[in-house]
Short mmCIF file of C-alpha atoms in Angstrom, two decimals:
data_model
loop_
_atom_site.label_atom_id
_atom_site.label_comp_id
_atom_site.label_asym_id
_atom_site.label_seq_id
_atom_site.Cartn_x
_atom_site.Cartn_y
_atom_site.Cartn_z
CA UNK A 1 -8.82 20.54 -16.68
CA UNK A 2 -6.78 17.85 -18.40
CA UNK A 3 -8.42 14.51 -17.56
CA UNK A 4 -5.58 12.36 -18.90
CA UNK A 5 -3.87 11.88 -15.48
CA UNK A 6 -7.24 10.88 -14.02
CA UNK A 7 -7.67 8.25 -16.74
CA UNK A 8 -4.20 6.84 -16.06
CA UNK A 9 -4.93 6.81 -12.34
CA UNK A 10 -8.12 4.83 -12.91
CA UNK A 11 -6.24 2.27 -15.00
CA UNK A 12 -3.46 1.91 -12.44
CA UNK A 13 -5.76 1.68 -9.42
CA UNK A 14 -8.60 -0.34 -10.89
CA UNK A 15 -6.70 -3.62 -10.92
CA UNK A 16 -6.87 -3.87 -7.13
CA UNK A 17 -10.34 -5.36 -7.62
CA UNK A 18 -8.95 -8.10 -9.91
CA UNK A 19 -6.57 -9.41 -7.28
CA UNK A 20 -9.16 -9.15 -4.51
CA UNK A 21 -11.80 -11.08 -6.47
CA UNK A 22 -9.39 -13.83 -7.61
CA UNK A 23 -8.34 -14.61 -4.04
CA UNK A 24 -11.83 -14.38 -2.54
CA UNK A 25 -13.35 -16.78 -5.08
CA UNK A 26 -10.66 -19.44 -4.85
CA UNK A 27 -10.85 -22.74 -2.98
CA UNK A 28 -7.84 -23.10 -0.70
CA UNK A 29 -6.61 -25.62 1.85
CA UNK A 30 -5.50 -24.54 5.33
CA UNK A 31 -1.83 -24.73 4.30
CA UNK A 32 -2.40 -22.79 1.08
CA UNK A 33 -4.21 -20.08 3.06
CA UNK A 34 -1.19 -19.93 5.35
CA UNK A 35 1.14 -19.50 2.37
CA UNK A 36 -1.14 -16.82 0.97
CA UNK A 37 -1.14 -15.02 4.31
CA UNK A 38 2.66 -15.07 4.57
CA UNK A 39 2.94 -13.88 0.95
CA UNK A 40 0.52 -11.05 1.73
CA UNK A 41 2.48 -10.24 4.88
CA UNK A 42 5.60 -9.90 2.74
CA UNK A 43 3.84 -7.49 0.37
CA UNK A 44 2.63 -5.36 3.27
CA UNK A 45 6.05 -5.49 4.97
CA UNK A 46 7.78 -4.05 1.94
CA UNK A 47 5.11 -1.38 1.39
CA UNK A 48 5.31 -0.36 5.05
CA UNK A 49 9.09 0.02 4.85
CA UNK A 50 8.82 1.87 1.56
CA UNK A 51 6.27 4.43 2.74
CA UNK A 52 7.98 4.84 6.10
CA UNK A 53 11.35 5.53 4.47
CA UNK A 54 9.77 8.13 2.18
CA UNK A 55 8.38 9.98 5.21
CA UNK A 56 11.72 9.77 7.01
CA UNK A 57 13.58 11.11 3.98
CA UNK A 58 11.31 14.16 3.75
CA UNK A 59 11.69 14.98 7.45
CA UNK A 60 15.47 14.46 7.36
CA UNK A 61 15.81 16.72 4.32
CA UNK A 62 14.35 19.60 6.33
CA UNK A 63 17.06 19.04 8.94
CA UNK A 64 19.80 18.79 6.31
CA UNK A 65 18.61 22.06 4.78
CA UNK A 66 18.66 23.64 8.29
CA UNK A 67 14.98 24.48 7.98
CA UNK A 68 14.43 23.82 11.67
CA UNK A 69 10.87 25.16 11.85
CA UNK A 70 9.69 22.86 9.05
CA UNK A 71 11.66 19.99 10.61
CA UNK A 72 9.99 20.51 13.99
CA UNK A 73 6.50 20.72 12.47
CA UNK A 74 7.09 17.64 10.31
CA UNK A 75 8.57 15.68 13.24
CA UNK A 76 5.61 16.47 15.49
CA UNK A 77 3.00 15.72 12.84
CA UNK A 78 4.59 12.43 11.75
CA UNK A 79 5.00 11.32 15.38
CA UNK A 80 1.34 12.09 16.08
CA UNK A 81 0.36 10.39 12.82
CA UNK A 82 2.35 7.24 13.65
CA UNK A 83 1.14 6.72 17.21
CA UNK A 84 -2.33 8.15 16.54
CA UNK A 85 -2.94 5.74 13.65
CA UNK A 86 -1.99 2.72 15.76
CA UNK A 87 -4.17 3.83 18.68
CA UNK A 88 -7.11 4.60 16.40
CA UNK A 89 -6.86 1.28 14.57
CA UNK A 90 -6.61 -0.61 17.85
CA UNK A 91 -9.90 0.96 18.89
CA UNK A 92 -11.61 0.37 15.55
CA UNK A 93 -10.41 -3.21 15.08
CA UNK A 94 -11.95 -4.74 18.21
CA UNK A 95 -12.89 -8.13 16.79
CA UNK A 96 -9.99 -10.61 17.30
CA UNK A 97 -11.24 -12.73 14.40
CA UNK A 98 -10.03 -10.08 11.98
CA UNK A 99 -13.37 -9.06 10.48
CA UNK A 100 -12.30 -5.42 10.34
CA UNK A 101 -8.91 -6.08 8.76
CA UNK A 102 -10.03 -5.89 5.10
CA UNK A 103 -11.29 -2.34 5.69
CA UNK A 104 -8.05 -1.37 7.43
CA UNK A 105 -6.00 -2.93 4.62
CA UNK A 106 -7.99 -1.12 1.92
CA UNK A 107 -7.67 2.21 3.74
CA UNK A 108 -3.92 1.78 4.23
CA UNK A 109 -3.41 0.85 0.59
CA UNK A 110 -5.48 3.87 -0.40
CA UNK A 111 -3.11 6.20 1.44
CA UNK A 112 -0.14 4.41 -0.13
CA UNK A 113 -1.56 4.58 -3.64
CA UNK A 114 -1.90 8.36 -3.58
CA UNK A 115 1.88 8.39 -4.05
CA UNK A 116 1.54 6.27 -7.18
CA UNK A 117 -0.70 8.96 -8.63
CA UNK A 118 2.03 11.51 -7.87
CA UNK A 119 4.54 9.47 -9.89
CA UNK A 120 2.23 9.24 -12.90
CA UNK A 121 1.51 12.97 -12.91
CA UNK A 122 5.17 13.85 -12.39
CA UNK A 123 6.03 11.95 -15.56
CA UNK A 124 3.35 13.89 -17.43
CA UNK A 125 4.60 17.20 -16.09
CA UNK A 126 8.10 16.34 -17.30
CA UNK A 127 6.64 15.88 -20.79
CA UNK A 128 7.11 12.11 -21.00
CA UNK A 129 3.74 10.57 -21.83
CA UNK A 130 5.39 7.21 -22.57
CA UNK A 131 6.98 7.14 -19.11
CA UNK A 132 3.58 7.95 -17.57
CA UNK A 133 2.09 4.98 -19.44
CA UNK A 134 4.97 2.79 -18.24
CA UNK A 135 4.26 3.78 -14.65
CA UNK A 136 0.54 3.19 -15.17
CA UNK A 137 1.02 -0.33 -16.53
CA UNK A 138 3.54 -1.19 -13.83
CA UNK A 139 1.32 0.10 -11.05
CA UNK A 140 -1.64 -1.79 -12.53
CA UNK A 141 0.26 -5.08 -12.21
CA UNK A 142 1.55 -4.12 -8.77
CA UNK A 143 -1.92 -3.14 -7.51
CA UNK A 144 -3.39 -6.48 -8.55
CA UNK A 145 -1.11 -8.08 -5.94
CA UNK A 146 -2.31 -5.50 -3.41
CA UNK A 147 -5.81 -6.82 -4.01
CA UNK A 148 -4.62 -10.12 -2.49
CA UNK A 149 -4.07 -8.28 0.79
CA UNK A 150 -7.69 -7.12 0.93
CA UNK A 151 -9.19 -10.60 0.56
CA UNK A 152 -6.59 -12.55 2.53
CA UNK A 153 -7.86 -11.69 6.05
CA UNK A 154 -11.35 -12.88 5.13
CA UNK A 155 -10.04 -16.05 3.46
CA UNK A 156 -7.86 -16.81 6.49
CA UNK A 157 -10.85 -16.48 8.85
CA UNK A 158 -13.00 -18.58 6.45
CA UNK A 159 -15.47 -15.82 5.71
CA UNK A 160 -17.03 -15.14 2.31
CA UNK A 161 -16.77 -11.62 0.90
CA UNK A 162 -19.28 -10.87 -1.86
CA UNK A 163 -18.80 -8.41 -4.69
CA UNK A 164 -20.92 -5.87 -2.80
CA UNK A 165 -18.11 -5.72 -0.24
CA UNK A 166 -15.08 -6.42 -2.44
CA UNK A 167 -15.80 -3.73 -5.04
CA UNK A 168 -16.17 -0.84 -2.53
CA UNK A 169 -13.04 -1.96 -0.68
CA UNK A 170 -11.13 -2.21 -3.96
CA UNK A 171 -12.27 1.30 -4.88
CA UNK A 172 -11.19 2.55 -1.46
CA UNK A 173 -7.73 1.12 -2.11
CA UNK A 174 -7.37 1.92 -5.82
CA UNK A 175 -9.15 5.21 -6.50
CA UNK A 176 -6.69 7.31 -4.45
CA UNK A 177 -4.24 6.70 -7.29
CA UNK A 178 -6.47 9.00 -9.33
CA UNK A 179 -6.65 11.47 -6.44
CA UNK A 180 -2.86 11.56 -6.24
CA UNK A 181 -2.54 12.18 -9.96
CA UNK A 182 -5.08 15.00 -9.83
CA UNK A 183 -3.59 16.73 -6.79
CA UNK A 184 -0.06 16.63 -8.15
CA UNK A 185 -1.17 17.77 -11.60
CA UNK A 186 -2.85 20.80 -10.00
CA UNK A 187 0.39 21.71 -8.29
CA UNK A 188 -0.49 20.73 -4.70
CA UNK A 189 2.56 18.90 -3.35
CA UNK A 190 3.36 20.15 0.17
CA UNK A 191 6.20 17.99 1.54
CA UNK A 192 5.01 18.05 5.15
CA UNK A 193 1.61 16.84 3.93
CA UNK A 194 3.29 14.05 1.96
CA UNK A 195 5.36 12.99 4.99
CA UNK A 196 2.23 12.89 7.18
CA UNK A 197 0.36 10.90 4.52
CA UNK A 198 3.19 8.38 4.18
CA UNK A 199 3.43 7.90 7.95
CA UNK A 200 -0.29 7.16 8.22
CA UNK A 201 0.01 4.65 5.38
CA UNK A 202 3.09 3.02 6.93
CA UNK A 203 1.52 2.77 10.39
CA UNK A 204 -1.65 1.24 8.93
CA UNK A 205 0.32 -1.28 6.89
CA UNK A 206 2.42 -2.31 9.90
CA UNK A 207 -0.73 -2.79 12.00
CA UNK A 208 -2.31 -5.08 9.42
CA UNK A 209 0.93 -6.87 8.54
CA UNK A 210 1.51 -7.95 12.14
CA UNK A 211 -2.00 -9.37 12.43
CA UNK A 212 -1.81 -11.22 9.11
CA UNK A 213 1.64 -12.66 9.82
CA UNK A 214 0.54 -13.99 13.20
CA UNK A 215 -2.48 -15.68 11.61
CA UNK A 216 -0.40 -17.08 8.76
CA UNK A 217 2.23 -18.51 11.10
CA UNK A 218 -0.47 -20.26 13.15
CA UNK A 219 -1.80 -21.92 9.98
CA UNK A 220 1.71 -23.02 9.00
CA UNK A 221 2.63 -24.45 12.40
CA UNK A 222 4.56 -21.48 13.73
CA UNK A 223 7.31 -19.18 12.50
CA UNK A 224 9.08 -21.95 10.62
CA UNK A 225 11.05 -22.08 7.38
CA UNK A 226 8.03 -22.23 5.08
CA UNK A 227 6.50 -19.14 6.70
CA UNK A 228 9.70 -17.11 6.28
CA UNK A 229 10.14 -18.41 2.73
CA UNK A 230 6.71 -17.19 1.64
CA UNK A 231 7.17 -13.93 3.52
CA UNK A 232 10.39 -13.45 1.52
CA UNK A 233 8.60 -14.30 -1.74
CA UNK A 234 6.04 -11.57 -1.00
CA UNK A 235 8.79 -9.02 -0.30
CA UNK A 236 10.82 -10.09 -3.34
CA UNK A 237 7.79 -9.90 -5.65
CA UNK A 238 6.91 -6.38 -4.51
CA UNK A 239 10.52 -5.21 -4.66
CA UNK A 240 10.96 -6.71 -8.12
CA UNK A 241 7.95 -4.85 -9.44
CA UNK A 242 9.22 -1.61 -7.91
CA UNK A 243 12.66 -2.07 -9.49
CA UNK A 244 10.99 -2.66 -12.86
CA UNK A 245 9.03 0.57 -12.42
CA UNK A 246 12.22 2.48 -11.58
CA UNK A 247 13.90 1.11 -14.71
CA UNK A 248 10.93 1.97 -16.91
CA UNK A 249 10.55 5.39 -15.31
CA UNK A 250 14.22 6.23 -15.78
CA UNK A 251 14.39 4.98 -19.35
CA UNK A 252 14.57 7.37 -22.27
CA UNK A 253 11.41 7.19 -24.38
#
């Protein structure tokens, strides 16, 4: 087996821990924590829309191709995945203080990051090692911001997360990038499976995003201009990194 895609996946996913540790070790005022929460909410909002649209595109393509059996199966599975994820998370996350949110965030990001591994391996399969490296570096920067989302719920509830907790959660969020690279490189890329995976990720991200945004708004005095401004900054930052990745991935190396 060629271990190169696994190496690139480790590099791309490993930076989640950097962002998580930076935020957890910082000293922040109540207002700064609110800004951080809104920023994190923006990141999660964009990722939720991104993964949800990818699932919708796959399902719609079955309909456009008049593959009605695949469309029906995909529609049922994604519907079950969407509602089932929300119901399951509502049962698991019983503590209103948000103590379970970091685990939910890390799990959701893990599902999302499998797709990043697909992109890296696809570049390798096309013969462009330079493009694969470009994706890897871009995802590494992007995933550091995702690490903020893991630590933010704890910071907002004024709890301390030690390295014994942060590192496993960061691995839960980042290592699936390697899994995605390996699966795609081995030729396993069933579209219905990808749609189901994206729906679970999107549903998880929406669940966490709503909770974080409510907490952030309460720290900032409600859904006022400064909340929406920092939510926008989070969305714009994530979108900007994605655009950069698309430019680098489409460039001729």
